[in-house]
Amino acid sequence: MFQLHPEKQDDWWEVEALYDLCFAPGRTALSSYRLRDGVDPITDLSLVARDGDGILAGAIRVWPVMVAGQLALLTGPIAVHPTRQGEGLGGLLIRETIDRARRTGWHRMLLVGDHPYYGRFGFTKLHDVVMPAPTNPDRVLGLDLIKNAWVGIAGPVEKAGGNL
Ligand SMILES: CC(C)(COP(=O)(O)OP(=O)(O)OC[C@H]1O[C@@H](n2cnc3c(N)ncnc32)[C@H](O)[C@@H]1OP(=O)(O)O)[C@@H](O)C(=O)NCCC(=O)NCCS
């Protein structure tokens, strides 16, 4: 069984190593990372999952961003160690992050990812929200944490100023 905890400062490099293992080389060159530069992830919503021996099995980080003057949660990266994939841990991390975001009063989430996977958590394509180029627009997905949270919100995703 896995224990989920908010990521602490001491977890940072271990989580980075997990992301390096799970993503293609050069992941930090992706344009979505420019929205994260110099902005702290949201500590209550960025989670690590450890097994009974304390070994890191998965992690998710969440950043604040702005869209059309409104705050949103840029969700990810999320990764599960290759030896732990397919056991439901990715789903557990995403659902726990969504629950915590709702409980702490956030209104909307977005991410860049595969709809066949994220659709099961309620994410749908955001037709009017634009991630920095060269992001594939079909992979820009959003989730309402309150009713109609994405209605009428259109425009580029921008970096949030300061730390929240
Ligand atoms: C994506 C990831 C986090 C999922 O974690 P996980 O613990 O394996 O996921 P779960 O066990 O909750 O779900 C597994 C299911 O999701 C499906 N799935 C995983 N990635 C998928 C994808 N990109 N598209 C469609 N389905 C996907 C699996 O086929 C499996 O399907 P099943 O339930 O029908 O058997 C993990 O595969 C991972 O770390 N991948 C590498 C990093 C990555 O791509 N991160 C996402 C960036 S958008």
Short mmCIF file of C-alpha atoms in Angstrom, two decimals, residues 11-132:
data_model
loop_
_atom_site.label_atom_id
_atom_site.label_comp_id
_atom_site.label_asym_id
_atom_site.label_seq_id
_atom_site.Cartn_x
_atom_site.Cartn_y
_atom_site.Cartn_z
CA ASP A 11 11.76 15.16 -1.39
CA TRP A 12 12.63 17.59 -4.22
CA TRP A 13 15.64 15.86 -5.81
CA GLU A 14 14.16 12.40 -5.42
CA VAL A 15 11.05 13.56 -7.28
CA GLU A 16 13.24 15.19 -9.95
CA ALA A 17 15.06 11.85 -10.41
CA LEU A 18 11.71 10.07 -10.80
CA TYR A 19 10.61 12.58 -13.45
CA ASP A 20 13.96 12.16 -15.26
CA LEU A 21 13.37 8.42 -15.31
CA CYS A 22 9.77 8.63 -16.51
CA PHE A 23 9.96 11.43 -19.10
CA ALA A 24 11.99 11.91 -22.25
CA PRO A 25 15.34 13.71 -21.91
CA GLY A 26 15.02 17.47 -22.09
CA ARG A 27 11.66 17.57 -20.32
CA THR A 28 12.50 20.89 -18.69
CA ALA A 29 12.96 22.47 -22.11
CA LEU A 30 9.22 22.05 -22.75
CA SER A 31 7.41 25.34 -23.04
CA SER A 32 5.10 24.45 -20.14
CA TYR A 33 8.13 24.60 -17.84
CA ARG A 34 8.50 28.33 -18.60
CA LEU A 35 5.23 28.83 -16.71
CA ARG A 36 6.85 27.20 -13.67
CA ASP A 37 10.21 28.97 -13.70
CA GLY A 38 10.71 30.96 -10.50
CA VAL A 39 7.27 30.01 -9.14
CA ASP A 40 6.96 27.57 -6.25
CA PRO A 41 4.67 24.57 -6.65
CA ILE A 42 1.64 24.57 -4.37
CA THR A 43 2.85 22.54 -1.44
CA ASP A 44 -0.53 21.31 -0.18
CA LEU A 45 -1.40 19.89 -3.60
CA SER A 46 1.97 18.50 -4.72
CA LEU A 47 2.09 14.96 -3.42
CA VAL A 48 4.53 12.09 -3.11
CA ALA A 49 3.51 8.45 -2.80
CA ARG A 50 5.80 6.10 -0.89
CA ASP A 51 5.49 2.37 -0.34
CA GLY A 52 5.66 0.65 3.04
CA ASP A 53 9.48 0.77 2.91
CA GLY A 54 9.45 4.50 2.24
CA ILE A 55 10.52 4.11 -1.40
CA LEU A 56 9.20 6.79 -3.74
CA ALA A 57 6.66 5.27 -6.14
CA GLY A 58 4.96 8.31 -7.64
CA ALA A 59 4.66 12.08 -7.50
CA ILE A 60 2.51 14.92 -8.74
CA ARG A 61 3.27 18.65 -8.67
CA VAL A 62 0.84 21.51 -9.15
CA TRP A 63 1.59 25.14 -10.03
CA PRO A 64 -0.55 28.26 -10.06
CA VAL A 65 -1.01 29.96 -13.44
CA MET A 66 -3.20 32.76 -14.77
CA VAL A 67 -5.69 32.52 -17.64
CA ALA A 68 -7.60 35.64 -18.64
CA GLY A 69 -6.89 37.17 -15.24
CA GLN A 70 -8.16 34.12 -13.35
CA LEU A 71 -6.10 31.71 -11.28
CA ALA A 72 -5.91 28.09 -12.34
CA LEU A 73 -3.93 25.05 -11.28
CA LEU A 74 -1.43 23.73 -13.81
CA THR A 75 -1.38 20.06 -12.89
CA GLY A 76 1.68 17.93 -13.49
CA PRO A 77 4.18 16.63 -13.98
CA ILE A 78 2.77 13.38 -12.67
CA ALA A 79 4.81 10.22 -12.81
CA VAL A 80 4.66 6.71 -11.40
CA HIS A 81 7.80 4.58 -11.25
CA PRO A 82 7.82 2.10 -14.18
CA THR A 83 7.76 -0.86 -11.78
CA ARG A 84 4.62 0.54 -10.11
CA GLN A 85 2.60 1.57 -13.15
CA GLY A 86 -0.81 0.08 -13.82
CA GLU A 87 -1.64 -0.47 -10.15
CA GLY A 88 -3.89 2.57 -9.86
CA LEU A 89 -1.33 4.85 -8.23
CA GLY A 90 -1.52 7.50 -10.96
CA GLY A 91 -5.28 7.63 -10.48
CA LEU A 92 -4.90 7.83 -6.72
CA LEU A 93 -2.50 10.79 -6.98
CA ILE A 94 -4.72 12.66 -9.43
CA ARG A 95 -7.96 12.08 -7.48
CA GLU A 96 -6.34 13.08 -4.19
CA THR A 97 -4.97 16.26 -5.76
CA ILE A 98 -8.40 17.09 -7.21
CA ASP A 99 -10.09 16.47 -3.82
CA ARG A 100 -7.55 18.59 -1.98
CA ALA A 101 -7.84 21.40 -4.54
CA ARG A 102 -11.64 21.44 -4.15
CA ARG A 103 -11.43 21.39 -0.37
CA THR A 104 -8.98 24.29 -0.33
CA GLY A 105 -11.17 26.49 -2.51
CA TRP A 106 -9.57 26.32 -5.96
CA HIS A 107 -11.90 26.73 -8.91
CA ARG A 108 -10.23 25.17 -11.95
CA MET A 109 -7.41 22.89 -13.08
CA LEU A 110 -5.67 22.43 -16.39
CA LEU A 111 -3.00 20.14 -17.75
CA VAL A 112 -1.32 19.05 -20.93
CA GLY A 113 -1.92 15.36 -21.46
CA ASP A 114 -3.70 12.50 -23.16
CA HIS A 115 -7.47 12.75 -23.05
CA PRO A 116 -7.85 8.94 -23.13
CA TYR A 117 -6.18 8.87 -19.71
CA TYR A 118 -7.29 12.13 -18.08
CA GLY A 119 -10.87 11.94 -19.36
CA ARG A 120 -11.61 9.35 -16.67
CA PHE A 121 -11.01 12.01 -14.00
CA GLY A 122 -13.36 14.47 -15.72
CA PHE A 123 -10.85 16.49 -17.77
CA THR A 124 -12.15 17.75 -21.11
CA LYS A 125 -10.54 19.67 -23.95
CA LEU A 126 -10.22 23.43 -23.33
CA HIS A 127 -10.97 24.89 -26.74
CA ASP A 128 -10.25 28.52 -25.89
CA VAL A 129 -7.23 28.23 -23.62
CA VAL A 130 -3.81 28.43 -25.23
CA MET A 131 -0.63 26.98 -23.76
CA PRO A 132 2.72 28.40 -24.91
#
